[in-house]
PDB file of C-alpha atoms and ligand atoms in Angstrom:
ATOM      1  CA  MET A   1     -17.612   9.824 -28.133  1.00 42.00           C
ATOM      2  CA  ARG A   2     -15.358   8.271 -31.032  1.00 46.00           C
ATOM      3  CA  HIS A   3     -14.138   4.866 -29.337  1.00 47.00           C
ATOM      4  CA  ILE A   4     -11.278   3.764 -30.621  1.00 47.00           C
ATOM      5  CA  THR A   5     -11.964   0.051 -32.020  1.00 47.00           C
ATOM      6  CA  ILE A   6      -9.453  -2.117 -28.894  1.00 49.00           C
ATOM      7  CA  LYS A   7     -11.695  -4.261 -28.359  1.00 50.00           C
ATOM      8  CA  PRO A   8     -12.200  -4.208 -24.513  1.00 49.00           C
ATOM      9  CA  ILE A   9      -9.212  -5.839 -23.130  1.00 56.00           C
ATOM     10  CA  ALA A  10     -10.436  -7.673 -20.294  1.00 54.00           C
ATOM     11  CA  ALA A  11      -7.586  -6.928 -17.648  1.00 56.00           C
ATOM     12  CA  MET A  12      -7.092  -3.318 -19.086  1.00 65.00           C
ATOM     13  CA  THR A  13     -10.393  -2.491 -17.653  1.00 64.00           C
ATOM     14  CA  PHE A  14      -8.750  -3.062 -13.964  1.00 66.00           C
ATOM     15  CA  ALA A  15      -6.985  -0.011 -14.772  1.00 67.00           C
ATOM     16  CA  LEU A  16      -9.157   2.215 -16.570  1.00 67.00           C
ATOM     17  CA  ALA A  17     -11.150   2.456 -13.322  1.00 64.00           C
ATOM     18  CA  LEU A  18      -8.350   3.673 -12.135  1.00 65.00           C
ATOM     19  CA  LEU A  19      -7.999   6.750 -14.456  1.00 62.00           C
ATOM     20  CA  GLY A  20     -11.345   8.077 -12.909  1.00 55.00           C
ATOM     21  CA  THR A  21     -13.511   7.331 -15.812  1.00 49.00           C
ATOM     22  CA  GLY A  22     -17.074   7.582 -13.590  1.00 45.00           C
ATOM     23  CA  TYR A  23     -16.116   3.799 -13.492  1.00 45.00           C
ATOM     24  CA  ALA A  24     -18.449   0.594 -12.590  1.00 44.00           C
ATOM     25  CA  GLN A  25     -20.085   1.722  -9.710  1.00 46.00           C
ATOM     26  CA  THR A  26     -22.513   0.770 -12.168  1.00 45.00           C
ATOM     27  CA  ARG A  27     -21.512  -1.289 -14.919  1.00 47.00           C
ATOM     28  CA  PRO A  28     -19.292  -4.374 -15.179  1.00 47.00           C
ATOM     29  CA  ALA A  29     -16.055  -3.832 -15.906  1.00 47.00           C
ATOM     30  CA  ALA A  30     -15.942  -6.098 -19.176  1.00 46.00           C
ATOM     31  CA  GLN A  31     -17.976  -2.991 -20.901  1.00 46.00           C
ATOM     32  CA  VAL A  32     -15.815  -0.334 -19.879  1.00 52.00           C
ATOM     33  CA  GLU A  33     -14.742   0.617 -23.488  1.00 61.00           C
ATOM     34  CA  LEU A  34     -11.096   2.239 -23.939  1.00 67.00           C
ATOM     35  CA  THR A  35     -11.852   5.389 -25.116  1.00 75.00           C
ATOM     36  CA  PRO A  36      -8.556   8.300 -26.955  1.00 79.00           C
ATOM     37  CA  GLU A  37      -8.721   9.595 -23.952  1.00 79.00           C
ATOM     38  CA  HIS A  38      -7.143   6.319 -22.185  1.00 78.00           C
ATOM     39  CA  PHE A  39      -5.342   5.427 -24.904  1.00 83.00           C
ATOM     40  CA  SER A  40      -3.611   8.097 -25.222  1.00 86.00           C
ATOM     41  CA  GLN A  41      -2.871   8.092 -21.726  1.00 85.00           C
ATOM     42  CA  LEU A  42      -1.277   4.391 -22.116  1.00 88.00           C
ATOM     43  CA  ASP A  43       0.059   5.162 -25.165  1.00 92.00           C
ATOM     44  CA  ARG A  44       3.531   7.635 -23.365  1.00 93.00           C
ATOM     45  CA  ASN A  45       5.703   8.275 -25.880  1.00 95.00           C
ATOM     46  CA  LYS A  46       2.844   8.783 -28.297  1.00 94.00           C
ATOM     47  CA  SER A  47       4.031   6.359 -30.817  1.00 95.00           C
ATOM     48  CA  GLY A  48      -0.043   5.708 -32.025  1.00 92.00           C
ATOM     49  CA  GLY A  49       0.923   2.290 -29.957  1.00 92.00           C
ATOM     50  CA  ILE A  50       0.639   0.938 -26.723  1.00 92.00           C
ATOM     51  CA  SER A  51       3.846  -1.179 -26.184  1.00 95.00           C
ATOM     52  CA  LYS A  52       4.380  -4.163 -23.896  1.00 95.00           C
ATOM     53  CA  ASP A  53       6.333  -2.065 -22.006  1.00 95.00           C
ATOM     54  CA  GLU A  54       4.166   0.629 -21.592  1.00 94.00           C
ATOM     55  CA  TYR A  55       1.559  -1.455 -20.744  1.00 92.00           C
ATOM     56  CA  GLU A  56       3.351  -3.268 -17.861  1.00 94.00           C
ATOM     57  CA  GLN A  57       4.236   0.073 -16.725  1.00 93.00           C
ATOM     58  CA  PHE A  58       0.968   1.431 -16.561  1.00 90.00           C
ATOM     59  CA  MET A  59      -0.361  -1.741 -14.523  1.00 91.00           C
ATOM     60  CA  ARG A  60       2.419  -1.560 -11.724  1.00 93.00           C
ATOM     61  CA  GLU A  61       1.488   1.798 -11.329  1.00 90.00           C
ATOM     62  CA  SER A  62      -2.179   0.515 -11.286  1.00 89.00           C
ATOM     63  CA  PHE A  63      -1.085  -1.852  -9.073  1.00 93.00           C
ATOM     64  CA  GLN A  64      -0.007   0.205  -6.625  1.00 92.00           C
ATOM     65  CA  LYS A  65      -3.085   2.149  -6.828  1.00 89.00           C
ATOM     66  CA  LEU A  66      -4.919  -0.233  -5.850  1.00 91.00           C
ATOM     67  CA  ASP A  67      -2.600  -1.826  -2.685  1.00 94.00           C
ATOM     68  CA  THR A  68      -4.004   1.270  -0.632  1.00 94.00           C
ATOM     69  CA  ASP A  69      -2.500  -0.416   2.514  1.00 97.00           C
ATOM     70  CA  GLY A  70       0.760  -0.605   1.124  1.00 97.00           C
ATOM     71  CA  ASP A  71       1.570  -4.449   2.342  1.00 97.00           C
ATOM     72  CA  LYS A  72       2.756  -4.993  -1.996  1.00 97.00           C
ATOM     73  CA  ARG A  73      -0.649  -7.374  -1.829  1.00 97.00           C
ATOM     74  CA  LEU A  74      -4.372  -7.091  -3.093  1.00 96.00           C
ATOM     75  CA  SER A  75      -6.424  -8.446  -0.718  1.00 97.00           C
ATOM     76  CA  LYS A  76     -10.484  -8.688  -2.072  1.00 95.00           C
ATOM     77  CA  ALA A  77     -11.424  -5.684  -0.965  1.00 93.00           C
ATOM     78  CA  GLU A  78      -8.711  -3.703  -2.588  1.00 93.00           C
ATOM     79  CA  ALA A  79      -9.119  -5.515  -5.531  1.00 91.00           C
ATOM     80  CA  GLY A  80     -12.722  -5.225  -5.569  1.00 88.00           C
ATOM     81  CA  VAL A  81     -12.681  -1.642  -6.224  1.00 80.00           C
ATOM     82  CA  VAL A  82     -11.718  -2.743  -9.814  1.00 82.00           C
ATOM     83  CA  MET A  83     -12.212  -6.552 -10.483  1.00 84.00           C
ATOM     84  CA  THR A  84     -15.371  -9.156  -9.637  1.00 87.00           C
ATOM     85  CA  PRO A  85     -14.576 -12.191  -7.390  1.00 90.00           C
ATOM     86  CA  GLN A  86     -14.988 -13.789 -10.854  1.00 89.00           C
ATOM     87  CA  GLN A  87     -11.913 -11.731 -11.814  1.00 88.00           C
ATOM     88  CA  PHE A  88      -9.994 -12.309  -9.138  1.00 93.00           C
ATOM     89  CA  ALA A  89     -10.290 -15.840  -8.592  1.00 94.00           C
ATOM     90  CA  GLU A  90      -8.707 -16.023 -12.149  1.00 92.00           C
ATOM     91  CA  VAL A  91      -5.903 -13.869 -11.326  1.00 93.00           C
ATOM     92  CA  ASP A  92      -5.057 -15.339  -7.486  1.00 96.00           C
ATOM     93  CA  LYS A  93      -3.662 -18.012  -9.373  1.00 95.00           C
ATOM     94  CA  ASN A  94      -2.394 -19.357  -6.038  1.00 97.00           C
ATOM     95  CA  GLY A  95      -5.421 -19.035  -4.015  1.00 97.00           C
ATOM     96  CA  ASP A  96      -4.216 -17.493  -1.297  1.00 98.00           C
ATOM     97  CA  GLY A  97      -7.292 -14.710  -1.609  1.00 97.00           C
ATOM     98  CA  GLU A  98      -4.644 -12.118  -2.353  1.00 97.00           C
ATOM     99  CA  LEU A  99      -3.039 -11.271  -5.509  1.00 97.00           C
ATOM    100  CA  THR A 100       0.639  -9.979  -5.474  1.00 98.00           C
ATOM    101  CA  LEU A 101       2.414  -8.268  -7.896  1.00 97.00           C
ATOM    102  CA  ASP A 102       3.616 -11.014 -10.414  1.00 97.00           C
ATOM    103  CA  GLU A 103      -0.175 -12.531 -10.327  1.00 96.00           C
ATOM    104  CA  PHE A 104      -1.488  -9.394 -11.811  1.00 94.00           C
ATOM    105  CA  ILE A 105       1.512  -8.355 -14.035  1.00 95.00           C
ATOM    106  CA  GLU A 106       1.121 -12.315 -15.804  1.00 94.00           C
ATOM    107  CA  HIS A 107      -2.699 -12.118 -16.287  1.00 91.00           C
ATOM    108  CA  VAL A 108      -2.624  -8.792 -17.619  1.00 90.00           C
ATOM    109  CA  MET A 109       0.524  -9.309 -19.660  1.00 92.00           C
ATOM    110  CA  ARG A 110      -1.290 -12.139 -20.871  1.00 89.00           C
ATOM    111  CA  ASP A 111      -3.911 -10.408 -21.741  1.00 83.00           C
ATOM    112  CA  PHE A 112      -1.921  -8.496 -23.597  1.00 88.00           C
ATOM    113  CA  ASP A 113      -0.627 -10.890 -25.513  1.00 89.00           C
ATOM    114  CA  ARG A 114      -4.201 -12.301 -26.510  1.00 85.00           C
ATOM    115  CA  HIS A 115      -5.144  -8.804 -28.169  1.00 82.00           C
ATOM    116  CA  ASP A 116      -2.093  -8.462 -29.890  1.00 88.00           C
ATOM    117  CA  TYR A 117      -3.068  -9.944 -33.293  1.00 85.00           C
ATOM    118  CA  ASP A 118      -0.358  -9.452 -35.229  1.00 90.00           C
ATOM    119  CA  LYS A 119       2.217 -10.237 -32.685  1.00 93.00           C
ATOM    120  CA  ASP A 120       4.389  -6.818 -32.989  1.00 94.00           C
ATOM    121  CA  GLY A 121       4.426  -6.229 -28.807  1.00 94.00           C
ATOM    122  CA  VAL A 122       2.187  -3.549 -29.753  1.00 93.00           C
ATOM    123  CA  LEU A 123      -1.358  -2.601 -29.828  1.00 88.00           C
ATOM    124  CA  GLN A 124      -2.896  -0.260 -32.365  1.00 82.00           C
ATOM    125  CA  PRO A 125      -5.740   1.769 -32.206  1.00 75.00           C
TER     126      PRO A 125
HETATM  127 CA1   CA B   1       3.671   3.835 -27.300  1.00 73.55          CA
HETATM  128 CA1   CA B   2      -2.900  -4.200   0.489  1.00 73.55          CA
HETATM  129 CA1   CA B   3      -2.353 -15.302  -4.335  1.00 73.55          CA
END
């Protein structure tokens, strides 16, 4: 399968796990690659790029899917489906052992910015 040449975006792998890609029980999240199918699920308006809005929207939905008990926080167990304990610690800014939506979004949007090399607010394949 042809892979789009976006560098694997660390935080995006959290979300890709939720797209049901035969994910990471067997391999680390960092090795999940962005396939054209993933890309098109993120590129909702089919503009050929993933805008910040599209990315954030997708991540908010991902957070809700991960939050299986619906308390608006991700416990280590909930987040453990898609991230390693080390990643969890990075996202958990205040170190209280749970991820709020704010912590999660802040982390993933910083990741977006880091990969938006030309700083136009859109990730292109
Ligand atoms: Ca788009
Ligand atoms: Ca929860
Ligand atoms: Ca926290």
